[in-house]
Tab-separated table of C-alpha atoms and ligand atoms in Angstrom:
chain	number	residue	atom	x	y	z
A	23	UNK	CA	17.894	83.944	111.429
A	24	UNK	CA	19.117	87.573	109.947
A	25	UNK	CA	20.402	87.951	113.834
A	26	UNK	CA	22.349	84.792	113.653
A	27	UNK	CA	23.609	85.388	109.920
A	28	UNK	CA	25.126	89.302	110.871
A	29	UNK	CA	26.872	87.240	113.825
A	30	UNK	CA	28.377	85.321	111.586
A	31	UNK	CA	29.330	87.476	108.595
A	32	UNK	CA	30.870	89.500	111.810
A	33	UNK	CA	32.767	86.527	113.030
A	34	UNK	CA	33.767	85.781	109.691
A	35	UNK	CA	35.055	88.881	109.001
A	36	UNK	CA	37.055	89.219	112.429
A	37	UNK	CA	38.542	85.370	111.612
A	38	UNK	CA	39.743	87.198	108.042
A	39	UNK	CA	41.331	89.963	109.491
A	40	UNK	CA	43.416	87.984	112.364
A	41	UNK	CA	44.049	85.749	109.427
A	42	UNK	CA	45.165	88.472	107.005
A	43	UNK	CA	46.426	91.210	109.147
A	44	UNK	CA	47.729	89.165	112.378
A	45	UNK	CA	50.099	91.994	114.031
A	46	UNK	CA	47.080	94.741	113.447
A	47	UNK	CA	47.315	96.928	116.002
A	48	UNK	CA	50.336	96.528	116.881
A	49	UNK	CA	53.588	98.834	117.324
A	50	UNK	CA	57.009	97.662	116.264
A	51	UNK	CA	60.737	99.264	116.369
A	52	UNK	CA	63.063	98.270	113.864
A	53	UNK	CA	66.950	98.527	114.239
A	54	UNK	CA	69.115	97.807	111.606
A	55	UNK	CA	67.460	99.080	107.658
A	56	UNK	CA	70.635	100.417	105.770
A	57	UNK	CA	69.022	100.020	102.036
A	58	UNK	CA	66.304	98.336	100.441
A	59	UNK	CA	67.994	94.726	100.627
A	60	UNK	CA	68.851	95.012	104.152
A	61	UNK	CA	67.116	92.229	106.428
A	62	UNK	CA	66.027	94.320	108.397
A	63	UNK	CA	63.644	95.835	105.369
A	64	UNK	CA	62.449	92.866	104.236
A	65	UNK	CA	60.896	92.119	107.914
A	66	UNK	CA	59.519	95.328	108.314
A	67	UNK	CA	57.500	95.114	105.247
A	68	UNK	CA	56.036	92.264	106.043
A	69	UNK	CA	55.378	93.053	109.401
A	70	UNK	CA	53.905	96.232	107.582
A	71	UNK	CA	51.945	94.030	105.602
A	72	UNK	CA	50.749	92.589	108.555
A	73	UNK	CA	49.293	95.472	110.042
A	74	UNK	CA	51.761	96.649	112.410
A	75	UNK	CA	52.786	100.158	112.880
A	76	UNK	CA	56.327	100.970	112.804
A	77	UNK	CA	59.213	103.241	113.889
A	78	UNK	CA	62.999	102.822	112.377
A	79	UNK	CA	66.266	103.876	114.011
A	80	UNK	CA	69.166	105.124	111.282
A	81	UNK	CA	72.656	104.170	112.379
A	82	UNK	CA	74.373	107.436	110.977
A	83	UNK	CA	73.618	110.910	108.829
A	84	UNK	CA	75.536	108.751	106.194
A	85	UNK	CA	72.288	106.524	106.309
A	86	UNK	CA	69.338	108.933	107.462
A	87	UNK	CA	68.149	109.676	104.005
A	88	UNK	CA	68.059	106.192	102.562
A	89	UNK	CA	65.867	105.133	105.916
A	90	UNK	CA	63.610	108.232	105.381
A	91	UNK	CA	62.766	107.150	101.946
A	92	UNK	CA	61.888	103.654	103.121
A	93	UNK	CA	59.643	104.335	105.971
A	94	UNK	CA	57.898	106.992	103.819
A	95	UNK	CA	56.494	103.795	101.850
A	96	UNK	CA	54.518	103.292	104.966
A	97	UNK	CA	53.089	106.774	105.129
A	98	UNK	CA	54.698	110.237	105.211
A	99	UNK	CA	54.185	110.188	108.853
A	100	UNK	CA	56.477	106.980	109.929
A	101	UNK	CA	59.007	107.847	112.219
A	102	UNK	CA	62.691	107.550	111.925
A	103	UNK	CA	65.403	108.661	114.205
A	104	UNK	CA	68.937	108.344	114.897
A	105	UNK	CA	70.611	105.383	117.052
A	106	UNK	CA	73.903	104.196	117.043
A	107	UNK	CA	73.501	100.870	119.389
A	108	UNK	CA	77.073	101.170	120.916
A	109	UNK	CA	75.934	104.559	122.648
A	110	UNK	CA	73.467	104.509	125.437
A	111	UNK	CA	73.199	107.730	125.196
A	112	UNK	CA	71.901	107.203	121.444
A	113	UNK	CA	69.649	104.284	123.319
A	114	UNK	CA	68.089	106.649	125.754
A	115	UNK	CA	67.443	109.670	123.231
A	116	UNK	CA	65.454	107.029	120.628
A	117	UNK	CA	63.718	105.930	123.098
A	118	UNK	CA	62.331	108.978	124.356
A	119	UNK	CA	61.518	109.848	120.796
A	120	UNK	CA	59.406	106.532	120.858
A	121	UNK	CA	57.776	107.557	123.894
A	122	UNK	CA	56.628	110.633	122.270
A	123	UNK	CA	54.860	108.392	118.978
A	124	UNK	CA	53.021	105.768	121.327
A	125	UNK	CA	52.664	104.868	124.424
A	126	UNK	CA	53.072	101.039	123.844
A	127	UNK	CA	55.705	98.929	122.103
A	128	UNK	CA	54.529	95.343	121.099
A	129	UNK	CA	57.635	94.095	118.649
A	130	UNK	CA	61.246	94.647	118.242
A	131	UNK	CA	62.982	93.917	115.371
A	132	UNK	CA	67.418	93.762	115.916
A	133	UNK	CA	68.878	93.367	112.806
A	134	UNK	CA	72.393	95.049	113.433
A	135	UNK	CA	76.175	93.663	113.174
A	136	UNK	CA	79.516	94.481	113.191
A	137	UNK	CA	83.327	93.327	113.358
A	138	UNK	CA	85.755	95.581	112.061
A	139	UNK	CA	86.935	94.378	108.506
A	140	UNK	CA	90.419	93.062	109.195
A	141	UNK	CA	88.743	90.312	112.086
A	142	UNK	CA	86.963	88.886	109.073
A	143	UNK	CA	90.021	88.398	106.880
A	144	UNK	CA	92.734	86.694	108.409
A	145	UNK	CA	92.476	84.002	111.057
A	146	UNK	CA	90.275	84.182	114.327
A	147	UNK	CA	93.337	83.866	116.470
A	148	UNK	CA	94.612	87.390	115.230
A	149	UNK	CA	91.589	88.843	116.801
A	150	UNK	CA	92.684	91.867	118.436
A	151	UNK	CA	90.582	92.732	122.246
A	152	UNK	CA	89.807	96.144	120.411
A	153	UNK	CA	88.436	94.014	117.409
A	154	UNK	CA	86.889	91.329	119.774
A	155	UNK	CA	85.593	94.189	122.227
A	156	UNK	CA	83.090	95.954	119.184
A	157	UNK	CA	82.525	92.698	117.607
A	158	UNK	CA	80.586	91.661	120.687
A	159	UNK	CA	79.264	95.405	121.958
A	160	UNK	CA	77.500	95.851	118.686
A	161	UNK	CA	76.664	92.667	117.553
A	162	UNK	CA	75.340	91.094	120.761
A	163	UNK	CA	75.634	93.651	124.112
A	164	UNK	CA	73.412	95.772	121.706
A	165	UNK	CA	69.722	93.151	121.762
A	166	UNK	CA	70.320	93.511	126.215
A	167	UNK	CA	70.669	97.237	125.916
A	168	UNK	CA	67.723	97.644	123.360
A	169	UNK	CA	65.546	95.027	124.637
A	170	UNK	CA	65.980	96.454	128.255
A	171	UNK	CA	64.953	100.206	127.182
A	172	UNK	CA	62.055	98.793	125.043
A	173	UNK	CA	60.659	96.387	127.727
A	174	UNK	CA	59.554	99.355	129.627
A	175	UNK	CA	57.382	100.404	126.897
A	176	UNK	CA	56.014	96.681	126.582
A	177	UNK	CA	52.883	97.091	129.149
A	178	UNK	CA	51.284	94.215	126.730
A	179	UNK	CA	53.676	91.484	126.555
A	180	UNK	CA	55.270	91.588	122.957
A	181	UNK	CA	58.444	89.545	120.692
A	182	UNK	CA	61.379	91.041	120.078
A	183	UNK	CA	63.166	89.339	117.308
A	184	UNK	CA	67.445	89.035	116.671
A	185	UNK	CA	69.421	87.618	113.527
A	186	UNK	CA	71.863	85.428	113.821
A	187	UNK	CA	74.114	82.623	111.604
A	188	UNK	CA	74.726	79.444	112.072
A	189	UNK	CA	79.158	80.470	112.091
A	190	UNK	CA	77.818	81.014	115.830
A	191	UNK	CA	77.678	77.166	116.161
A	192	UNK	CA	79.871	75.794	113.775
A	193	UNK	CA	83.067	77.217	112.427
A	194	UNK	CA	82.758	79.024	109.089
A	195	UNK	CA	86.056	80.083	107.938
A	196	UNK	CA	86.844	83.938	108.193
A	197	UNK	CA	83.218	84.454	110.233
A	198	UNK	CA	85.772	83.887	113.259
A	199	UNK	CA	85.119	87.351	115.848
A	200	UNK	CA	81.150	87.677	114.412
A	201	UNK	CA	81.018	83.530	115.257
A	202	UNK	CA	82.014	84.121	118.819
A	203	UNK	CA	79.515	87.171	119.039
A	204	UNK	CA	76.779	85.496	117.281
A	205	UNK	CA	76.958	82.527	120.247
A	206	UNK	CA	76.844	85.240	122.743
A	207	UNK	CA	73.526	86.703	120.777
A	208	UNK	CA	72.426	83.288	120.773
A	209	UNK	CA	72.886	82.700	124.585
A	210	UNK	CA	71.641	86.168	125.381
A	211	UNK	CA	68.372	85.710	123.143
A	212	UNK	CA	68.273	82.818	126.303
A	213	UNK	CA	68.491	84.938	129.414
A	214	UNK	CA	66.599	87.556	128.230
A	215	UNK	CA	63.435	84.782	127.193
A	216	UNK	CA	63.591	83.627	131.099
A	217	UNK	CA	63.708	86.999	132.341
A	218	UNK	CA	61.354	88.711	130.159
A	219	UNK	CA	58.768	85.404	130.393
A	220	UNK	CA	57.123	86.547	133.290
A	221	UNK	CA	56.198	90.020	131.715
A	222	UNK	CA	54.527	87.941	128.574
A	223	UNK	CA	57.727	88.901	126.387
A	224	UNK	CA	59.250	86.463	124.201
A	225	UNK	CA	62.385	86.756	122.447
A	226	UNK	CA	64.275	84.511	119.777
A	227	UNK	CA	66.772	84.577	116.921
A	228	UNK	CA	66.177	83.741	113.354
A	229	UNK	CA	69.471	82.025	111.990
A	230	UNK	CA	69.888	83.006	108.112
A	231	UNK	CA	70.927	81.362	105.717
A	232	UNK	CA	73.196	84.098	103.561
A	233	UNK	CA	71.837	87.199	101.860
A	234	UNK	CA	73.075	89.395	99.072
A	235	UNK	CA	73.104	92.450	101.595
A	236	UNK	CA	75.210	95.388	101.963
A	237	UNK	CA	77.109	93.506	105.049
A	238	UNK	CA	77.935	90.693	103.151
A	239	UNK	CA	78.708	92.473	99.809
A	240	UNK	CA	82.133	93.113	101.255
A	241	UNK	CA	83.170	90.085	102.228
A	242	UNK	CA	85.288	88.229	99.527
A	243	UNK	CA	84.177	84.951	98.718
A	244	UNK	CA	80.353	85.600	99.491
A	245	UNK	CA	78.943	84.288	96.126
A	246	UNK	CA	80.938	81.068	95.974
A	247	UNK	CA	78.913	80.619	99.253
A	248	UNK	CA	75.392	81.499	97.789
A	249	UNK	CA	76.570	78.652	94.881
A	250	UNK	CA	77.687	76.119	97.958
A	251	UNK	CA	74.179	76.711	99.641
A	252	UNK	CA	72.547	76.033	96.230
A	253	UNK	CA	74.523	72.818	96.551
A	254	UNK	CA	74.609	71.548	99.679
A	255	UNK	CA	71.054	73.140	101.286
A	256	UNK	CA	68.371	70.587	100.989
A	257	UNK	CA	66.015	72.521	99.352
A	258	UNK	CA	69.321	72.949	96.793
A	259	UNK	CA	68.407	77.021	96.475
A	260	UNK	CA	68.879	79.952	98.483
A	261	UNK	CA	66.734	81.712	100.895
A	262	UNK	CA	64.464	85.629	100.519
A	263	UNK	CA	64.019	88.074	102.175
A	264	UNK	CA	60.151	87.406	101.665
A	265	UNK	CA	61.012	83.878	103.862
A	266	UNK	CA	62.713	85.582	106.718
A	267	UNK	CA	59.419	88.441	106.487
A	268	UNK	CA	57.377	85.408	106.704
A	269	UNK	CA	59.224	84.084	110.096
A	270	UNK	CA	59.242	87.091	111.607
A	271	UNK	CA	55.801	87.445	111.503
A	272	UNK	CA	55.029	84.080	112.662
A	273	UNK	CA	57.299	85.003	115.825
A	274	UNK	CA	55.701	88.605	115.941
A	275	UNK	CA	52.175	86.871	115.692
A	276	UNK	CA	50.034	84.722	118.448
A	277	UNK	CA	51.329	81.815	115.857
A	278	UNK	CA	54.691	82.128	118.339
A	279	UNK	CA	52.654	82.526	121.433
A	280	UNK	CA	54.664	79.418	123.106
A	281	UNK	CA	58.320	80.245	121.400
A	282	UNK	CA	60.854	81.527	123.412
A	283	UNK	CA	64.358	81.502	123.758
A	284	UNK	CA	65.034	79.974	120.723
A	285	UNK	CA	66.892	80.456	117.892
A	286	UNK	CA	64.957	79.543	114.453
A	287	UNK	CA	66.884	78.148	110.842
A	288	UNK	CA	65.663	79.928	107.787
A	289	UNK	CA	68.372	78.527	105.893
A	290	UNK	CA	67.028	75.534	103.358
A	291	UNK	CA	67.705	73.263	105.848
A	292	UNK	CA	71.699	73.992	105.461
A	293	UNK	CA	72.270	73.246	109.150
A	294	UNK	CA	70.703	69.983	109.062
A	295	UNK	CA	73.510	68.261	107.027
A	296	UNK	CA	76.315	66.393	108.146
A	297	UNK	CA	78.547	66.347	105.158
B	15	NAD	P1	72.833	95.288	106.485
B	15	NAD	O1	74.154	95.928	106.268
B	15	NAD	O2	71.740	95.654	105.580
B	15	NAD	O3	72.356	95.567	107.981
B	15	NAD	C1	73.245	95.687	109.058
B	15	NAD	C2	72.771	96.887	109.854
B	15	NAD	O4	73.521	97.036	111.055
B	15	NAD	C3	72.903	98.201	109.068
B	15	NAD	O5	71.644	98.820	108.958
B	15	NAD	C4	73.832	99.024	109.928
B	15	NAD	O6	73.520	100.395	109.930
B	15	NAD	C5	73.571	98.413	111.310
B	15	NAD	N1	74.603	98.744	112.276
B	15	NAD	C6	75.904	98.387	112.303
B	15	NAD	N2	76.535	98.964	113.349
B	15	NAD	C7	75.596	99.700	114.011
B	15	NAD	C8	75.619	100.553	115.150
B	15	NAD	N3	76.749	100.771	115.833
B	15	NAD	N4	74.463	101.137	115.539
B	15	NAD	C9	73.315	100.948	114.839
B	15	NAD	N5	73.231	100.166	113.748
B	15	NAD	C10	74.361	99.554	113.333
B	15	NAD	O7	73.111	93.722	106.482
B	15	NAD	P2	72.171	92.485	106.877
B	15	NAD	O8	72.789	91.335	106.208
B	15	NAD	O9	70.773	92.831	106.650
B	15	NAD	O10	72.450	92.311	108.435
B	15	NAD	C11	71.419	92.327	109.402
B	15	NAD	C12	71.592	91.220	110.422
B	15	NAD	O11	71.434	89.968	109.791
B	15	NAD	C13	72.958	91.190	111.100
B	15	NAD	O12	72.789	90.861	112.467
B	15	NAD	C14	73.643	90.040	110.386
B	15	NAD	O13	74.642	89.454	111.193
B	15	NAD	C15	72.476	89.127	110.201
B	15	NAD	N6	72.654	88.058	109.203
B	15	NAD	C16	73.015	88.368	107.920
B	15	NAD	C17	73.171	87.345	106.974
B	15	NAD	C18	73.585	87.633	105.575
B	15	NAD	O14	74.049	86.714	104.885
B	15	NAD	N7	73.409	88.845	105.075
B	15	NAD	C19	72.934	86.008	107.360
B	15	NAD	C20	72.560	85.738	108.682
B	15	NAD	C21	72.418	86.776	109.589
B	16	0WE	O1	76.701	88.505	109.958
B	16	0WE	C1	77.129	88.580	108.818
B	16	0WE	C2	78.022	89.720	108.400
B	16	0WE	C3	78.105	90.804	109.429
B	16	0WE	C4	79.214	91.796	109.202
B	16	0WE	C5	79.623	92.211	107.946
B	16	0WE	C6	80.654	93.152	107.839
B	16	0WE	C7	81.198	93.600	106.500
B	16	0WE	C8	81.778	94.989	106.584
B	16	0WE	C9	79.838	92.310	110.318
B	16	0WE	N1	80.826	93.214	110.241
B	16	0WE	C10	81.235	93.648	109.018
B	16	0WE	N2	82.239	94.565	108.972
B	16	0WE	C11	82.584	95.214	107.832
B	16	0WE	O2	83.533	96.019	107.829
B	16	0WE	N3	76.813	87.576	107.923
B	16	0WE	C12	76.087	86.420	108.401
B	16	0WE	C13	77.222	87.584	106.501
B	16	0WE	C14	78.533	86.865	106.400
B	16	0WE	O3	79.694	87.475	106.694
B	16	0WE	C15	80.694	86.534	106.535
B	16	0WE	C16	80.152	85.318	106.154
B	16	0WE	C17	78.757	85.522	106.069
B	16	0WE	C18	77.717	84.516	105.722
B	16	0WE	C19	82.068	86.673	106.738
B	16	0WE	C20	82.890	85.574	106.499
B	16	0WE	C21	82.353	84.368	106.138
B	16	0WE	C22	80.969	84.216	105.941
């Protein structure tokens, strides 16, 4: 009887744990944390508060401080280091920097974008190739090239997660270039699930619904969009950052075991209306 009730309290406890802490144990890299409202943040905490371990790239020396401070909520000792995704030579270096903090990656976290400004103003058949060309290397080449130098550090199987929008699907005036790129995210998120599979590594998007972030800040006309989403979006608000922490630790956690290749709407059901 005490034999059978420490068995239990033990069981108990390990149920509570998976339940509480369900990525415990487990290391993550996040791309993409600019400032404290940055999607990218708001996934890592929660994947913090989750359990897992993690290790942040900065884009610039412009943005290296900022990052520092934010990791340092996770300990003194979280590691940060430089990576601008449209270098490989950037790609390699992090990664070797990883290599020398663990010897296993289980999660990857790409939150990173960008067109230059002038493809988001005007109309998408101005797009320039130069314009078109960075759109697409940053915003979608960038989840093959990262994905491709993590996977070797994935011995375990593991999720790595993307952002995307739903202007990759439907046409959302002035999104034009970063619509274009998003579909090509969207389609790579694809290929990489079927050739990843096999090594027990899943990989999906989470479509957003907009955020008050620093990459949307600039864009004129962003507000009037929160106001339309209040509007429109079934659940008639917008979304948090605490919703999209909440996703990606269902698709970090065993709770995604059999998702892959998809691309998943945190938007208050936006994308499910027709007019
Ligand atoms: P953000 O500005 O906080 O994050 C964008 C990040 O991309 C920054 O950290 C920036 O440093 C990084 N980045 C840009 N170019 C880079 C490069 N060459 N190398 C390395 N990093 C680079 O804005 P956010 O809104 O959090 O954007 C994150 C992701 O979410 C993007 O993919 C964006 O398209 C997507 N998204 C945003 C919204 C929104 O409304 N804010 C909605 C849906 C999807
Ligand atoms: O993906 C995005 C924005 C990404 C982004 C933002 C910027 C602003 C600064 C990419 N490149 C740049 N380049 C810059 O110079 N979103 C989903 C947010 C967003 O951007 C829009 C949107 C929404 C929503 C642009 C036009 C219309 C809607």
């Amino acid at each position: 009887m005490a034999h059978s009730g420490r068995d239990i309290g033990g069981t108990k406890r390990a149920l509570w744990r998976a339940m509480s802490k369900p990525l415990e144990g487990k290391v993550g890299v996040v791309f993409g944390v600019a400032n404290k409202r940055s999607i990218a943040w708001g996934i890592a905490q929660a994947w913090a508060q989750a359990g897992a371990k993690l290790i942040f790239n900065y884009q610039g020396e412009r943005l290296k401080e900022n990052v520092e401070e934010l990791a340092a909520t996770f300990g003194a000792d979280t590691p940060v280091a430089p990576c601008d995704v449209s270098r490989d030579e950037d790609i390699v270096k992090f990664f070797d920097f990883v290599k020398g903090k663990t010897s296993r990656v289980d999660l990857v976290l790409h939150s990173v974008a960008f067109a230059p400004k002038e493809a988001l103003e005007g109309s998408f058949l101005d797009t320039s190739r130069e314009a078109f060309r960075v759109a697409h290397d940053i915003s979608a080449y960038s989840l093959v090239a990262v994905t491709r130098a993590a996977s070797g550090l994935m011995s375990g199987g593991g999720s790595v997660v993307t952002m995307s929008y739903y202007g990759a699907e439907k046409v959302v005036p002035h999104y034009n270039v970063m619509g274009v790129a998003k579909a090509a995210l969207e389609a790579s998120v694809r290929y990489l699930a079927y050739d990843l599979g096999p090594k027990k590594i899943r990989v999906n998007a989470i479509s957003a619904g907009p955020v008050n972030t620093l990459a949307a800040r600039g864009i004129s006309g962003f507000s009037a969009m929160l106001t339309h989403y209040e509007q429109h979006a079934p659940l008639k608000r917008n979304i948090t950052l605490e919703e999209l922490g909440a996703m990606g630790v269902f698709l970090a956690s065993d709770g995604g075991a059999g998702v892959t290749g998809q691309t998943l709407y945190v938007d208050s059901g936006y994308s499910v209306m027709g007019m």
